[in-house]
CSV table of C-alpha atoms in Angstrom, one decimal:
chain,number,residue,atom,x,y,z
A,1,MET,CA,-12.4,27.8,43.7
A,2,THR,CA,-15.7,26.6,44.2
A,3,ARG,CA,-16.6,22.7,43.8
A,4,SER,CA,-18.3,23.3,40.5
A,5,ALA,CA,-15.2,25.6,39.2
A,6,ARG,CA,-13.1,22.8,39.6
A,7,LEU,CA,-15.6,19.6,37.8
A,8,ALA,CA,-15.6,22.5,35.3
A,9,ALA,CA,-12.0,22.4,35.1
A,10,ILE,CA,-12.2,18.9,35.3
A,11,ILE,CA,-14.2,18.6,32.5
A,12,LEU,CA,-13.0,20.5,30.7
A,13,SER,CA,-9.0,19.7,30.4
A,14,LEU,CA,-10.0,16.3,29.7
A,15,PHE,CA,-11.9,17.8,26.7
A,16,LEU,CA,-8.9,19.2,25.6
A,17,PHE,CA,-6.9,16.4,26.8
A,18,SER,CA,-9.2,14.2,24.7
A,19,GLY,CA,-8.8,16.0,22.0
A,20,CYS,CA,-5.2,16.4,22.0
A,21,GLY,CA,-4.2,13.4,20.4
A,22,TYR,CA,-2.5,11.5,22.7
A,23,ASN,CA,-4.2,7.9,22.6
A,24,SER,CA,-4.7,7.9,18.6
A,25,LEU,CA,-0.7,8.6,18.2
A,26,GLN,CA,0.0,5.7,20.2
A,27,MET,CA,-2.7,3.9,18.7
A,28,LYS,CA,-1.3,4.6,15.0
A,29,GLU,CA,2.1,3.5,16.5
A,30,GLU,CA,0.8,0.4,17.0
A,31,THR,CA,-1.4,-0.1,14.3
A,32,VAL,CA,2.6,0.5,12.3
A,33,PHE,CA,4.2,-2.5,14.2
A,34,LYS,CA,1.2,-4.5,13.5
A,35,ALA,CA,2.0,-3.8,9.7
A,36,TRP,CA,5.6,-4.7,10.2
A,37,SER,CA,5.0,-7.5,11.8
A,38,ASP,CA,2.5,-8.5,9.0
A,39,ILE,CA,5.4,-8.4,6.9
A,40,GLU,CA,8.0,-10.6,8.5
A,41,SER,CA,5.5,-13.7,9.0
A,42,THR,CA,4.9,-13.1,5.1
A,43,LEU,CA,8.9,-13.1,4.8
A,44,GLN,CA,9.3,-16.1,7.3
A,45,ARG,CA,6.3,-17.3,5.1
A,46,ARG,CA,9.0,-17.6,2.0
A,47,ALA,CA,11.9,-18.1,4.5
A,48,ASP,CA,9.8,-21.9,5.0
A,49,LEU,CA,9.2,-22.4,1.2
A,50,ILE,CA,12.3,-22.1,0.0
A,51,PRO,CA,14.1,-25.0,1.3
A,52,ASN,CA,11.4,-27.2,0.2
A,53,LEU,CA,12.2,-25.8,-3.7
A,54,VAL,CA,15.6,-25.8,-3.9
A,55,GLU,CA,15.3,-29.6,-2.7
A,56,VAL,CA,12.5,-30.5,-5.7
A,57,VAL,CA,14.9,-28.3,-8.2
A,58,LYS,CA,18.3,-30.2,-6.5
A,59,GLY,CA,17.0,-33.6,-7.4
A,60,TYR,CA,16.6,-31.9,-11.4
A,61,ALA,CA,19.3,-30.0,-11.6
A,62,LYS,CA,22.2,-31.4,-9.9
A,63,HIS,CA,24.4,-29.4,-11.8
A,64,GLU,CA,23.3,-26.1,-11.2
A,65,LYS,CA,24.9,-25.9,-7.8
A,66,GLU,CA,26.3,-22.5,-7.8
A,67,THR,CA,22.5,-20.7,-7.8
A,68,LEU,CA,21.6,-23.4,-5.6
A,69,GLU,CA,23.7,-22.4,-3.4
A,70,ALA,CA,23.2,-18.2,-4.0
A,71,VAL,CA,19.6,-18.7,-3.4
A,72,ILE,CA,20.1,-20.9,0.4
A,73,GLU,CA,23.0,-18.0,1.2
A,74,ALA,CA,20.8,-15.2,0.5
A,75,ARG,CA,17.9,-17.0,2.7
A,76,ALA,CA,21.0,-16.9,5.4
A,77,LYS,CA,21.2,-13.2,5.1
A,78,ALA,CA,17.6,-12.6,4.7
A,79,THR,CA,16.2,-14.7,8.1
A,80,SER,CA,19.7,-13.8,10.3
A,81,THR,CA,18.8,-9.5,9.4
A,82,GLN,CA,16.1,-8.8,11.6
A,83,LEU,CA,14.3,-5.2,12.3
A,84,PRO,CA,12.4,-5.2,15.6
A,85,PRO,CA,9.2,-2.3,15.9
A,86,GLU,CA,11.6,0.1,17.6
A,87,ALA,CA,14.0,0.5,14.4
A,88,LEU,CA,11.3,1.2,12.3
A,89,SER,CA,12.8,4.9,12.6
A,90,ASP,CA,16.3,4.1,11.7
A,91,PRO,CA,16.8,4.8,8.0
A,92,ALA,CA,20.2,2.7,7.8
A,93,ALA,CA,19.1,-0.5,9.4
A,94,MET,CA,15.6,0.1,7.2
A,95,GLN,CA,18.0,-0.6,3.9
A,96,GLN,CA,19.8,-3.0,5.2
A,97,PHE,CA,17.0,-4.6,5.7
A,98,GLN,CA,15.3,-4.6,2.6
A,99,ALA,CA,18.7,-5.1,1.1
A,100,ALA,CA,19.2,-8.5,2.3
A,101,GLN,CA,15.4,-9.1,1.2
A,102,GLY,CA,16.3,-8.1,-2.0
A,103,GLY,CA,19.0,-10.3,-2.3
A,104,LEU,CA,16.7,-12.8,-1.7
A,105,THR,CA,14.3,-12.3,-4.2
A,106,SER,CA,16.9,-12.2,-6.8
A,107,ALA,CA,18.0,-15.0,-6.1
A,108,LEU,CA,15.2,-16.5,-6.6
A,109,SER,CA,14.7,-14.7,-9.8
A,110,ARG,CA,17.6,-16.5,-11.1
A,111,LEU,CA,16.4,-19.9,-9.9
A,112,MET,CA,13.4,-19.3,-11.7
A,113,VAL,CA,15.4,-19.0,-14.9
A,114,VAL,CA,17.5,-21.8,-14.7
A,115,VAL,CA,14.3,-23.4,-13.6
A,116,GLU,CA,13.2,-22.7,-17.3
A,117,GLN,CA,16.0,-25.0,-18.8
A,118,TYR,CA,14.5,-28.4,-16.9
A,119,PRO,CA,10.9,-29.1,-19.0
A,120,ASP,CA,10.6,-32.0,-16.1
A,121,LEU,CA,10.9,-29.8,-13.8
A,122,LYS,CA,8.5,-27.4,-15.0
A,123,ALA,CA,6.3,-30.6,-14.8
A,124,ASN,CA,6.8,-32.3,-11.6
A,125,GLN,CA,3.5,-31.5,-9.5
A,126,ASN,CA,5.3,-30.9,-5.5
A,127,PHE,CA,7.2,-28.3,-8.0
A,128,LEU,CA,4.7,-27.0,-9.7
A,129,ASP,CA,2.9,-26.4,-5.6
A,130,LEU,CA,5.7,-25.0,-4.5
A,131,GLN,CA,5.8,-22.9,-7.0
A,132,THR,CA,2.5,-21.8,-6.7
A,133,GLN,CA,2.8,-21.6,-2.8
A,134,LEU,CA,6.1,-18.9,-3.7
A,135,GLU,CA,4.1,-16.9,-5.9
A,136,GLY,CA,1.0,-16.8,-3.4
A,137,THR,CA,3.5,-15.9,-0.7
A,138,GLU,CA,4.9,-12.9,-3.1
A,139,ASN,CA,1.8,-11.7,-3.7
A,140,ARG,CA,0.7,-11.6,0.1
A,141,ILE,CA,4.6,-10.5,0.9
A,142,ASN,CA,3.7,-7.2,-1.6
A,143,VAL,CA,0.2,-6.4,0.0
A,144,ALA,CA,1.4,-6.3,3.4
A,145,ARG,CA,4.3,-3.9,2.5
A,146,GLN,CA,1.6,-1.3,1.1
A,147,ARG,CA,-0.7,-1.8,3.8
A,148,TYR,CA,2.4,-1.1,6.5
A,149,ASN,CA,3.4,2.0,4.1
A,150,GLU,CA,-0.3,3.1,4.3
A,151,THR,CA,0.2,3.3,8.1
A,152,VAL,CA,3.3,4.5,8.1
A,153,GLU,CA,1.7,7.3,6.5
A,154,ASP,CA,-1.0,7.8,8.5
A,155,PHE,CA,1.1,7.8,11.3
A,156,ASN,CA,4.0,10.5,10.0
A,157,ALA,CA,1.1,12.7,8.9
A,158,SER,CA,-0.3,12.3,12.3
A,159,LEU,CA,2.6,13.6,13.8
A,160,ARG,CA,3.2,16.7,12.1
A,161,ARG,CA,-1.1,17.6,12.0
A,162,PHE,CA,-2.1,20.1,15.1
A,163,PRO,CA,-2.7,19.4,17.9
A,164,GLU,CA,-1.0,16.1,18.1
A,165,SER,CA,2.5,17.2,16.7
A,166,LEU,CA,2.0,19.5,20.3
A,167,THR,CA,1.3,16.2,22.2
A,168,ASN,CA,4.2,14.4,20.7
A,169,LYS,CA,6.4,17.6,20.9
A,170,PHE,CA,5.9,17.9,24.4
A,171,LEU,CA,4.8,14.3,25.9
A,172,LEU,CA,5.3,11.5,23.6
A,173,HIS,CA,8.7,11.6,21.4
A,174,LEU,CA,7.4,9.7,18.9
A,175,GLU,CA,10.0,9.4,16.0
A,176,ARG,CA,8.8,8.9,12.5
A,177,LYS,CA,9.1,5.9,10.9
A,178,GLU,CA,10.8,5.0,8.0
A,179,TYR,CA,8.3,3.6,4.7
A,180,PHE,CA,9.4,0.3,3.3
A,181,LYS,CA,10.7,1.0,-0.3
A,182,ALA,CA,11.6,-0.8,-4.1
A,183,ASP,CA,15.2,-2.6,-3.9
A,184,GLU,CA,16.9,0.0,-6.1
A,185,ALA,CA,17.3,-2.9,-8.8
A,186,ALA,CA,14.1,-2.9,-9.5
A,187,LYS,CA,14.3,0.4,-10.7
A,188,ALA,CA,16.0,-0.7,-13.8
A,189,ALA,CA,14.4,-2.7,-16.5
A,190,PRO,CA,14.8,-6.6,-17.2
A,191,GLN,CA,16.5,-7.2,-20.5
A,192,VAL,CA,15.5,-10.2,-21.9
A,193,LYS,CA,17.7,-11.7,-24.4
A,194,PHE,CA,17.5,-14.8,-26.8
A,195,ASN,CA,19.7,-16.5,-28.2
């Protein structure tokens, strides 16, 4: 093989290899991991706000001990249930993580119902500030989940698209990632009852 033929073969193989999706698949997986980290950091922000919220409510709602303990327990469970990036392909691990976060959301909802019974608490500036921060954090969590699901969709689609599918099958062996799904309890409409 002549020198120019070898050079042409190298250039052709580099051109073909660069178009196979090897690098783009890895970059997309990193984007999924980053989006997951964004969810985790926002969930941590929520977990950090909860003790302050509970302490403020405790001062006003001394006999609501059961609700406050439920929030504290749900927070402990949510913060102890971790999902490392390498487990994003495991449906059972994702479901367990989402269940722990859903339990915390449910406990916080019950706490907000209790708060409605205390007009002085609802007017307390510390409580109002914490409630505003918590509402903002819940919105951030929702946005982070949506962004994560968008990156998962892009990544999973790339694993199925030609030529990336061949590159993954023979070289990378990356697994599809799980979407962040809604809590099963969220599918049922809440029942509002007036006494």
